[in-house]
Amino acid sequence: MNPQFPANRVELEFSQWKAREERFNTLFSVTPAENKSLLAEKLRQFERISTKYKSSKNIEEQHTLRILKMEIHRMSKQLYPNLISRTLRKIITSIQNQLSLRSDAKKHEINFNSINEKVRCIGFPDLSEKIKNLIDKEQENFSVPLSYYINEKEKIDHTLCFSKNAEGHFELDGFKSSLQNNSAPEYSREYYFKNGLENNFKLNEVYNLLSGRSVEHSQSWFQFDFNDKDASGNYHLKEFRNEYAYDLEKTLKAIPLKEISNAYEMEKLKNTLRQGDRASAVLIKDGRENQVYIEANPQFKSLNIYDLHFRKVQITSSKKEIKPDSRIQNGRQALKNQSVKQASKSKLRQ
């Protein structure tokens, strides 16, 4: 099929019947010409296809339909030699096909709306036109690509994958997301999120997971292990259930943050961290306000805290203060030791 021209749906459905006919021939060693019931089924299928696409504006489809109608007329005369019987059957079959196609159209609309709602709930923008055009091509499966920049350095690519189920309805199988960092290509990551098997993460949560942060979803915390991949090349998704006893509120209260002075601000901050977002906060130290960024760290039942330059800050939660840099601490200890020695020497001289 030439990709420059619209898909010939009549030809595609005819090819599907041809494949089915060949399977029958292999299984039962019969052909439609030899078996009347098989020929009658072939006639019904061809009549359904003819009715379904009779209003098509596609020139290729119109041409195929003309050939198909000739084949329908030939089979009809072979099965029903009597003109009156053939005419009555044609009228009845036409009505039945119209009713059947209306029912199929309704199911098609319900299926289409269901897919759109699923895609919208995940957080994708309106892709209804693209999805509808691809569904109308009557393919067994198709994919929809989508790319956009998160910021000036980070770009994310999504590929949504759809396929027909046993009932002939399309479903969202899942989507592959790839996060690329232009300033650090080695940190580019991708993952295939299977529909219904990965807790149906939203797009903002997908970005946060690929960025290395933790997300709370369905009563559990999740985080990628970028050092562990399965046979399909997907990262291992670590899960920390409620029984793991990561108390986010208790962890937040262990450090003096200005934002958690009331219940509303506490809940707002918790919700931000549960989605995997990195939250801006103000840390109170010696009466002074220090701007920091925090993110949840359920694996170690703590928080990751960064300064304005995104350098990690250590917190001594029991004393509610910033843990000093080890080099500064060692320098202070050395000065203290030196002072003690000098004092001892002075006493000895006296």
mmCIF file of C-alpha atoms in Angstrom:
data_model
loop_
_atom_site.group_PDB
_atom_site.id
_atom_site.type_symbol
_atom_site.label_atom_id
_atom_site.label_comp_id
_atom_site.label_asym_id
_atom_site.label_seq_id
_atom_site.Cartn_x
_atom_site.Cartn_y
_atom_site.Cartn_z
ATOM 1 C CA MET A 1 0.000 0.000 0.000
ATOM 2 C CA ASN A 2 1.408 3.342 -1.052
ATOM 3 C CA PRO A 3 1.778 5.589 2.043
ATOM 4 C CA GLN A 4 1.226 8.658 -0.162
ATOM 5 C CA PHE A 5 -2.423 7.657 -0.670
ATOM 6 C CA PRO A 6 -5.197 7.195 1.915
ATOM 7 C CA ALA A 7 -5.594 3.640 3.182
ATOM 8 C CA ASN A 8 -8.003 1.506 1.136
ATOM 9 C CA ARG A 9 -10.243 0.156 3.899
ATOM 10 C CA VAL A 10 -12.259 -2.002 1.509
ATOM 11 C CA GLU A 11 -9.099 -3.711 0.304
ATOM 12 C CA LEU A 12 -7.905 -4.146 3.885
ATOM 13 C CA GLU A 13 -11.126 -5.837 5.017
ATOM 14 C CA PHE A 14 -11.142 -7.977 1.879
ATOM 15 C CA SER A 15 -7.570 -9.073 2.701
ATOM 16 C CA GLN A 16 -8.639 -9.958 6.243
ATOM 17 C CA TRP A 17 -11.425 -12.170 4.895
ATOM 18 C CA LYS A 18 -8.983 -13.737 2.409
ATOM 19 C CA ALA A 19 -6.650 -14.679 5.284
ATOM 20 C CA ARG A 20 -9.589 -16.157 7.177
ATOM 21 C CA GLU A 21 -10.668 -18.109 4.086
ATOM 22 C CA GLU A 22 -7.170 -19.578 3.727
ATOM 23 C CA ARG A 23 -7.248 -20.716 7.371
ATOM 24 C CA PHE A 24 -10.573 -22.489 6.719
ATOM 25 C CA ASN A 25 -9.080 -24.150 3.673
ATOM 26 C CA THR A 26 -6.096 -25.364 5.715
ATOM 27 C CA LEU A 27 -8.243 -26.644 8.597
ATOM 28 C CA PHE A 28 -11.060 -28.279 6.643
ATOM 29 C CA SER A 29 -9.639 -28.728 3.125
ATOM 30 C CA VAL A 30 -12.602 -26.896 1.606
ATOM 31 C CA THR A 31 -13.088 -23.771 -0.485
ATOM 32 C CA PRO A 32 -16.115 -21.460 -0.796
ATOM 33 C CA ALA A 33 -16.724 -22.845 -4.289
ATOM 34 C CA GLU A 34 -17.064 -26.367 -2.839
ATOM 35 C CA ASN A 35 -18.949 -25.518 0.364
ATOM 36 C CA LYS A 36 -22.245 -23.594 0.229
ATOM 37 C CA SER A 37 -22.210 -22.538 3.887
ATOM 38 C CA LEU A 38 -18.720 -21.086 3.500
ATOM 39 C CA LEU A 39 -19.751 -19.355 0.279
ATOM 40 C CA ALA A 40 -22.849 -17.921 2.015
ATOM 41 C CA GLU A 41 -20.649 -16.563 4.821
ATOM 42 C CA LYS A 42 -18.317 -15.015 2.260
ATOM 43 C CA LEU A 43 -21.284 -13.394 0.544
ATOM 44 C CA ARG A 44 -22.562 -11.949 3.852
ATOM 45 C CA GLN A 45 -19.136 -10.505 4.629
ATOM 46 C CA PHE A 46 -18.783 -8.927 1.200
ATOM 47 C CA GLU A 47 -22.276 -7.431 1.426
ATOM 48 C CA ARG A 48 -21.479 -5.991 4.859
ATOM 49 C CA ILE A 49 -18.269 -4.419 3.516
ATOM 50 C CA SER A 50 -20.145 -3.010 0.524
ATOM 51 C CA THR A 51 -22.828 -1.449 2.749
ATOM 52 C CA LYS A 52 -20.291 -0.122 5.237
ATOM 53 C CA TYR A 53 -18.230 1.821 2.684
ATOM 54 C CA LYS A 54 -20.837 2.642 0.032
ATOM 55 C CA SER A 55 -20.622 6.386 0.866
ATOM 56 C CA SER A 56 -16.821 6.486 0.655
ATOM 57 C CA LYS A 57 -15.250 9.404 -1.247
ATOM 58 C CA ASN A 58 -11.936 7.557 -1.599
ATOM 59 C CA ILE A 59 -11.402 6.879 -5.323
ATOM 60 C CA GLU A 60 -9.440 3.683 -4.650
ATOM 61 C CA GLU A 61 -12.182 2.419 -2.353
ATOM 62 C CA GLN A 62 -14.875 3.268 -4.925
ATOM 63 C CA HIS A 63 -13.024 1.272 -7.560
ATOM 64 C CA THR A 64 -12.618 -1.701 -5.212
ATOM 65 C CA LEU A 65 -16.318 -1.512 -4.295
ATOM 66 C CA ARG A 66 -17.327 -1.786 -7.963
ATOM 67 C CA ILE A 67 -15.301 -4.974 -8.312
ATOM 68 C CA LEU A 68 -16.684 -6.226 -5.003
ATOM 69 C CA LYS A 69 -20.282 -5.674 -6.171
ATOM 70 C CA MET A 70 -19.619 -7.744 -9.269
ATOM 71 C CA GLU A 71 -18.306 -10.550 -7.072
ATOM 72 C CA ILE A 72 -21.360 -10.232 -4.789
ATOM 73 C CA HIS A 73 -23.695 -10.517 -7.800
ATOM 74 C CA ARG A 74 -21.871 -13.620 -9.060
ATOM 75 C CA MET A 75 -21.988 -15.406 -5.674
ATOM 76 C CA SER A 76 -25.617 -14.410 -5.122
ATOM 77 C CA LYS A 77 -26.668 -15.971 -8.462
ATOM 78 C CA GLN A 78 -24.703 -19.104 -7.644
ATOM 79 C CA LEU A 79 -26.314 -19.534 -4.224
ATOM 80 C CA TYR A 80 -29.811 -18.286 -5.086
ATOM 81 C CA PRO A 81 -30.640 -19.046 -8.736
ATOM 82 C CA ASN A 82 -34.285 -18.008 -8.299
ATOM 83 C CA LEU A 83 -34.634 -14.266 -9.107
ATOM 84 C CA ILE A 84 -37.510 -13.659 -6.657
ATOM 85 C CA SER A 85 -35.680 -15.376 -3.770
ATOM 86 C CA ARG A 86 -32.532 -13.491 -4.628
ATOM 87 C CA THR A 87 -34.336 -10.124 -4.697
ATOM 88 C CA LEU A 88 -36.149 -10.712 -1.380
ATOM 89 C CA ARG A 89 -32.948 -11.810 0.276
ATOM 90 C CA LYS A 90 -31.138 -8.724 -1.010
ATOM 91 C CA ILE A 91 -33.777 -6.433 0.519
ATOM 92 C CA ILE A 92 -33.742 -8.241 3.888
ATOM 93 C CA THR A 93 -29.946 -8.437 4.000
ATOM 94 C CA SER A 94 -29.640 -4.720 3.200
ATOM 95 C CA ILE A 95 -31.917 -3.810 6.148
ATOM 96 C CA GLN A 96 -30.051 -6.172 8.478
ATOM 97 C CA ASN A 97 -26.692 -4.735 7.451
ATOM 98 C CA GLN A 98 -27.901 -1.168 8.013
ATOM 99 C CA LEU A 99 -29.104 -2.034 11.525
ATOM 100 C CA SER A 100 -25.895 -3.915 12.261
ATOM 101 C CA LEU A 101 -23.742 -1.028 11.078
ATOM 102 C CA ARG A 102 -25.685 1.444 13.214
ATOM 103 C CA SER A 103 -25.087 -0.777 16.219
ATOM 104 C CA ASP A 104 -21.394 -1.038 15.320
ATOM 105 C CA ALA A 105 -21.190 2.747 14.922
ATOM 106 C CA LYS A 106 -22.615 3.217 18.407
ATOM 107 C CA LYS A 107 -20.119 0.760 19.872
ATOM 108 C CA HIS A 108 -17.376 2.488 17.901
ATOM 109 C CA GLU A 109 -18.374 5.845 19.403
ATOM 110 C CA ILE A 110 -18.427 4.417 22.935
ATOM 111 C CA ASN A 111 -15.024 2.816 22.373
ATOM 112 C CA PHE A 112 -13.610 6.059 20.955
ATOM 113 C CA ASN A 113 -14.930 8.118 23.889
ATOM 114 C CA SER A 114 -13.544 5.590 26.365
ATOM 115 C CA ILE A 115 -10.054 5.820 24.829
ATOM 116 C CA ASN A 116 -10.170 9.614 24.794
ATOM 117 C CA GLU A 117 -11.209 9.729 28.442
ATOM 118 C CA LYS A 118 -8.394 7.373 29.401
ATOM 119 C CA VAL A 119 -5.816 9.453 27.532
ATOM 120 C CA ARG A 120 -7.181 12.670 29.044
ATOM 121 C CA CYS A 121 -7.113 11.256 32.599
ATOM 122 C CA ILE A 122 -3.419 10.389 32.256
ATOM 123 C CA GLY A 123 -2.785 14.031 31.390
ATOM 124 C CA PHE A 124 -2.189 13.988 27.648
ATOM 125 C CA PRO A 125 -3.530 16.939 25.635
ATOM 126 C CA ASP A 126 -6.444 16.503 23.225
ATOM 127 C CA LEU A 127 -5.398 13.786 20.764
ATOM 128 C CA SER A 128 -8.931 12.867 19.685
ATOM 129 C CA GLU A 129 -8.517 13.879 16.029
ATOM 130 C CA LYS A 130 -5.277 11.915 15.605
ATOM 131 C CA ILE A 131 -6.716 8.867 17.369
ATOM 132 C CA LYS A 132 -9.945 8.957 15.345
ATOM 133 C CA ASN A 133 -8.087 9.182 12.035
ATOM 134 C CA LEU A 134 -5.932 6.188 12.952
ATOM 135 C CA ILE A 135 -8.903 4.130 14.191
ATOM 136 C CA ASP A 136 -10.747 4.823 10.918
ATOM 137 C CA LYS A 137 -7.890 3.219 8.998
ATOM 138 C CA GLU A 138 -9.021 -0.143 10.424
ATOM 139 C CA GLN A 139 -5.502 -1.165 11.447
ATOM 140 C CA GLU A 140 -4.943 -3.850 14.072
ATOM 141 C CA ASN A 141 -2.697 -1.526 16.086
ATOM 142 C CA PHE A 142 -1.260 1.963 15.871
ATOM 143 C CA SER A 143 0.772 4.462 17.890
ATOM 144 C CA VAL A 144 0.577 8.212 18.511
ATOM 145 C CA PRO A 145 3.816 10.170 19.172
ATOM 146 C CA LEU A 146 3.984 13.328 21.268
ATOM 147 C CA SER A 147 6.990 15.482 22.237
ATOM 148 C CA TYR A 148 7.457 18.690 24.196
ATOM 149 C CA TYR A 149 10.024 20.562 26.293
ATOM 150 C CA ILE A 150 9.682 20.589 30.081
ATOM 151 C CA ASN A 151 12.195 23.434 30.291
ATOM 152 C CA GLU A 152 15.089 24.785 28.225
ATOM 153 C CA LYS A 153 17.207 21.695 28.981
ATOM 154 C CA GLU A 154 14.748 18.818 29.331
ATOM 155 C CA LYS A 155 12.610 17.281 26.587
ATOM 156 C CA ILE A 156 10.153 14.425 26.988
ATOM 157 C CA ASP A 157 8.892 12.097 24.247
ATOM 158 C CA HIS A 158 5.788 9.935 24.604
ATOM 159 C CA THR A 159 4.550 7.160 22.319
ATOM 160 C CA LEU A 160 1.000 5.953 23.015
ATOM 161 C CA CYS A 161 0.348 2.389 21.818
ATOM 162 C CA PHE A 162 -3.136 1.121 20.871
ATOM 163 C CA SER A 163 -4.365 -2.279 19.667
ATOM 164 C CA LYS A 164 -7.610 -4.174 19.030
ATOM 165 C CA ASN A 165 -8.869 -6.580 21.668
ATOM 166 C CA ALA A 166 -10.716 -9.875 21.068
ATOM 167 C CA GLU A 167 -14.028 -8.000 20.643
ATOM 168 C CA GLY A 168 -12.556 -5.785 17.932
ATOM 169 C CA HIS A 169 -12.429 -2.678 20.123
ATOM 170 C CA PHE A 170 -9.328 -0.558 20.520
ATOM 171 C CA GLU A 171 -7.539 -0.244 23.857
ATOM 172 C CA LEU A 172 -4.634 1.796 25.145
ATOM 173 C CA ASP A 173 -1.930 -0.808 25.769
ATOM 174 C CA GLY A 174 0.375 1.726 27.390
ATOM 175 C CA PHE A 175 2.860 4.440 26.548
ATOM 176 C CA LYS A 176 6.629 4.764 26.405
ATOM 177 C CA SER A 177 8.099 7.930 27.895
ATOM 178 C CA SER A 178 11.649 9.116 27.301
ATOM 179 C CA LEU A 179 13.222 12.003 29.234
ATOM 180 C CA GLN A 180 16.249 13.651 27.629
ATOM 181 C CA ASN A 181 18.537 16.196 29.213
ATOM 182 C CA ASN A 182 20.441 18.272 26.650
ATOM 183 C CA SER A 183 23.078 19.344 29.156
ATOM 184 C CA ALA A 184 23.600 15.802 30.479
ATOM 185 C CA PRO A 185 22.792 13.187 27.779
ATOM 186 C CA GLU A 186 23.996 10.378 30.057
ATOM 187 C CA TYR A 187 20.970 10.977 32.283
ATOM 188 C CA SER A 188 18.462 10.309 29.492
ATOM 189 C CA ARG A 189 15.940 7.696 30.653
ATOM 190 C CA GLU A 190 12.906 5.894 29.238
ATOM 191 C CA TYR A 191 10.238 3.540 30.532
ATOM 192 C CA TYR A 192 7.189 1.746 29.123
ATOM 193 C CA PHE A 193 4.141 2.281 31.320
ATOM 194 C CA LYS A 194 1.686 -0.565 30.738
ATOM 195 C CA ASN A 195 -1.963 0.394 31.007
ATOM 196 C CA GLY A 196 -3.493 -0.844 34.252
ATOM 197 C CA LEU A 197 -0.265 -2.441 35.492
ATOM 198 C CA GLU A 198 1.684 0.621 36.598
ATOM 199 C CA ASN A 199 -0.964 2.240 38.781
ATOM 200 C CA ASN A 200 -1.917 4.572 35.912
ATOM 201 C CA PHE A 201 0.615 7.290 36.689
ATOM 202 C CA LYS A 202 -0.236 10.793 35.498
ATOM 203 C CA LEU A 203 2.149 12.637 33.168
ATOM 204 C CA ASN A 204 3.545 14.914 35.881
ATOM 205 C CA GLU A 205 4.251 11.805 37.995
ATOM 206 C CA VAL A 206 5.891 10.112 35.000
ATOM 207 C CA TYR A 207 8.244 13.082 34.625
ATOM 208 C CA ASN A 208 9.091 13.053 38.338
ATOM 209 C CA LEU A 209 9.778 9.298 38.322
ATOM 210 C CA LEU A 210 12.087 9.625 35.316
ATOM 211 C CA SER A 211 13.798 12.525 37.091
ATOM 212 C CA GLY A 212 14.658 10.156 39.949
ATOM 213 C CA ARG A 213 12.110 11.359 42.498
ATOM 214 C CA SER A 214 9.554 9.312 44.437
ATOM 215 C CA VAL A 215 5.791 9.362 43.859
ATOM 216 C CA GLU A 216 2.993 8.242 46.164
ATOM 217 C CA HIS A 217 0.234 6.425 44.296
ATOM 218 C CA SER A 218 -2.463 3.952 45.395
ATOM 219 C CA GLN A 219 -1.308 3.918 49.012
ATOM 220 C CA SER A 220 2.329 3.180 48.092
ATOM 221 C CA TRP A 221 5.463 5.111 47.243
ATOM 222 C CA PHE A 222 7.267 4.325 43.971
ATOM 223 C CA GLN A 223 10.761 5.091 42.716
ATOM 224 C CA PHE A 224 12.903 3.834 39.835
ATOM 225 C CA ASP A 225 16.103 1.920 40.442
ATOM 226 C CA PHE A 226 18.223 3.200 37.571
ATOM 227 C CA ASN A 227 20.862 0.549 38.271
ATOM 228 C CA ASP A 228 18.488 -2.367 37.713
ATOM 229 C CA LYS A 229 16.728 -3.258 34.425
ATOM 230 C CA ASP A 230 14.518 -6.190 33.455
ATOM 231 C CA ALA A 231 14.765 -8.316 30.292
ATOM 232 C CA SER A 232 12.702 -5.745 28.364
ATOM 233 C CA GLY A 233 15.104 -2.935 29.257
ATOM 234 C CA ASN A 234 12.711 -1.313 31.738
ATOM 235 C CA TYR A 235 14.000 -0.011 35.043
ATOM 236 C CA HIS A 236 12.981 -1.823 38.199
ATOM 237 C CA LEU A 237 10.155 0.098 39.886
ATOM 238 C CA LYS A 238 10.660 -0.021 43.646
ATOM 239 C CA GLU A 239 7.552 0.052 45.811
ATOM 240 C CA PHE A 240 7.324 1.093 49.466
ATOM 241 C CA ARG A 241 3.928 0.167 50.903
ATOM 242 C CA ASN A 242 2.237 1.788 53.890
ATOM 243 C CA GLU A 243 3.636 -0.959 56.083
ATOM 244 C CA TYR A 244 7.073 0.490 55.356
ATOM 245 C CA ALA A 245 6.024 3.218 57.800
ATOM 246 C CA TYR A 246 7.211 6.305 55.961
ATOM 247 C CA ASP A 247 5.400 9.108 57.786
ATOM 248 C CA LEU A 248 5.730 12.173 55.569
ATOM 249 C CA GLU A 249 4.106 14.588 58.002
ATOM 250 C CA LYS A 250 6.264 13.425 60.902
ATOM 251 C CA THR A 251 9.365 13.786 58.704
ATOM 252 C CA LEU A 252 8.366 17.321 57.721
ATOM 253 C CA LYS A 253 7.746 18.334 61.337
ATOM 254 C CA ALA A 254 11.236 17.169 62.277
ATOM 255 C CA ILE A 255 12.695 20.232 60.565
ATOM 256 C CA PRO A 256 11.655 23.883 61.108
ATOM 257 C CA LEU A 257 9.898 24.847 57.879
ATOM 258 C CA LYS A 258 8.012 28.131 57.707
ATOM 259 C CA GLU A 259 5.298 26.725 55.389
ATOM 260 C CA ILE A 260 3.985 24.176 57.893
ATOM 261 C CA SER A 261 2.859 26.688 60.508
ATOM 262 C CA ASN A 262 -0.775 25.600 59.984
ATOM 263 C CA ALA A 263 -2.731 22.502 58.874
ATOM 264 C CA TYR A 264 -3.633 23.908 55.446
ATOM 265 C CA GLU A 265 -0.030 24.648 54.510
ATOM 266 C CA MET A 266 1.050 21.235 55.793
ATOM 267 C CA GLU A 267 -1.512 19.417 53.620
ATOM 268 C CA LYS A 268 -0.629 21.540 50.599
ATOM 269 C CA LEU A 269 3.066 20.731 50.996
ATOM 270 C CA LYS A 270 2.399 17.011 51.499
ATOM 271 C CA ASN A 271 0.290 16.829 48.342
ATOM 272 C CA THR A 272 3.067 18.490 46.354
ATOM 273 C CA LEU A 273 5.646 15.991 47.616
ATOM 274 C CA ARG A 274 3.321 13.001 47.090
ATOM 275 C CA GLN A 275 3.148 13.819 43.385
ATOM 276 C CA GLY A 276 6.931 13.646 43.252
ATOM 277 C CA ASP A 277 7.380 17.382 42.799
ATOM 278 C CA ARG A 278 10.352 19.203 44.257
ATOM 279 C CA ALA A 279 8.873 21.841 46.568
ATOM 280 C CA SER A 280 10.237 25.250 47.410
ATOM 281 C CA ALA A 281 10.394 25.838 51.166
ATOM 282 C CA VAL A 282 11.848 28.176 53.784
ATOM 283 C CA LEU A 283 14.035 26.677 56.491
ATOM 284 C CA ILE A 284 14.327 28.615 59.776
ATOM 285 C CA LYS A 285 17.871 28.577 61.186
ATOM 286 C CA ASP A 286 19.022 30.775 64.072
ATOM 287 C CA GLY A 287 16.040 33.025 63.443
ATOM 288 C CA ARG A 288 16.978 33.478 59.813
ATOM 289 C CA GLU A 289 15.051 32.250 56.771
ATOM 290 C CA ASN A 290 16.914 30.068 54.289
ATOM 291 C CA GLN A 291 15.383 29.261 50.889
ATOM 292 C CA VAL A 292 15.641 25.535 50.133
ATOM 293 C CA TYR A 293 14.087 22.840 47.925
ATOM 294 C CA ILE A 294 12.795 19.583 49.367
ATOM 295 C CA GLU A 295 11.628 16.245 47.966
ATOM 296 C CA ALA A 296 10.347 13.024 49.532
ATOM 297 C CA ASN A 297 12.758 10.161 50.143
ATOM 298 C CA PRO A 298 10.618 7.213 51.323
ATOM 299 C CA GLN A 299 13.377 4.612 50.970
ATOM 300 C CA PHE A 300 15.370 6.245 53.770
ATOM 301 C CA LYS A 301 12.300 7.679 55.528
ATOM 302 C CA SER A 302 13.652 11.200 55.155
ATOM 303 C CA LEU A 303 13.675 14.253 52.890
ATOM 304 C CA ASN A 304 16.163 15.351 50.276
ATOM 305 C CA ILE A 305 16.978 19.020 50.905
ATOM 306 C CA TYR A 306 18.838 21.289 48.477
ATOM 307 C CA ASP A 307 20.054 24.872 48.612
ATOM 308 C CA LEU A 308 19.394 27.469 45.901
ATOM 309 C CA HIS A 309 22.211 25.967 43.794
ATOM 310 C CA PHE A 310 20.648 22.491 44.142
ATOM 311 C CA ARG A 311 23.483 21.290 46.336
ATOM 312 C CA LYS A 312 22.377 18.762 48.907
ATOM 313 C CA VAL A 313 22.006 20.079 52.443
ATOM 314 C CA GLN A 314 22.373 17.828 55.486
ATOM 315 C CA ILE A 315 19.919 18.270 58.353
ATOM 316 C CA THR A 316 20.325 17.152 61.947
ATOM 317 C CA SER A 317 16.644 16.628 62.625
ATOM 318 C CA SER A 318 16.992 16.029 66.383
ATOM 319 C CA LYS A 319 18.548 19.437 66.884
ATOM 320 C CA LYS A 320 16.560 21.019 64.063
ATOM 321 C CA GLU A 321 19.559 22.664 62.507
ATOM 322 C CA ILE A 322 21.639 22.483 59.366
ATOM 323 C CA LYS A 323 24.464 20.048 59.814
ATOM 324 C CA PRO A 324 27.729 21.936 59.215
ATOM 325 C CA ASP A 325 30.073 20.947 56.455
ATOM 326 C CA SER A 326 32.669 18.427 57.773
ATOM 327 C CA ARG A 327 35.615 20.601 56.685
ATOM 328 C CA ILE A 328 34.288 23.565 58.711
ATOM 329 C CA GLN A 329 33.614 21.312 61.670
ATOM 330 C CA ASN A 330 37.149 19.858 61.519
ATOM 331 C CA GLY A 331 38.630 23.356 61.250
ATOM 332 C CA ARG A 332 36.724 24.504 64.342
ATOM 333 C CA GLN A 333 37.917 21.432 66.261
ATOM 334 C CA ALA A 334 41.520 22.135 65.231
ATOM 335 C CA LEU A 335 41.254 25.752 66.476
ATOM 336 C CA LYS A 336 39.774 24.496 69.730
ATOM 337 C CA ASN A 337 42.600 21.989 70.207
ATOM 338 C CA GLN A 338 45.158 24.681 69.434
ATOM 339 C CA SER A 339 43.613 27.005 72.031
ATOM 340 C CA VAL A 340 43.727 24.246 74.661
ATOM 341 C CA LYS A 341 47.418 23.608 73.931
ATOM 342 C CA GLN A 342 48.290 27.302 74.179
ATOM 343 C CA ALA A 343 46.454 27.580 77.492
ATOM 344 C CA SER A 344 48.348 24.569 78.845
ATOM 345 C CA LYS A 345 51.724 26.064 77.820
ATOM 346 C CA SER A 346 50.852 29.363 79.536
ATOM 347 C CA LYS A 347 50.085 27.544 82.792
ATOM 348 C CA LEU A 348 53.380 25.645 82.661
ATOM 349 C CA ARG A 349 55.358 28.883 82.175
ATOM 350 C CA GLN A 350 53.680 30.392 85.199
#
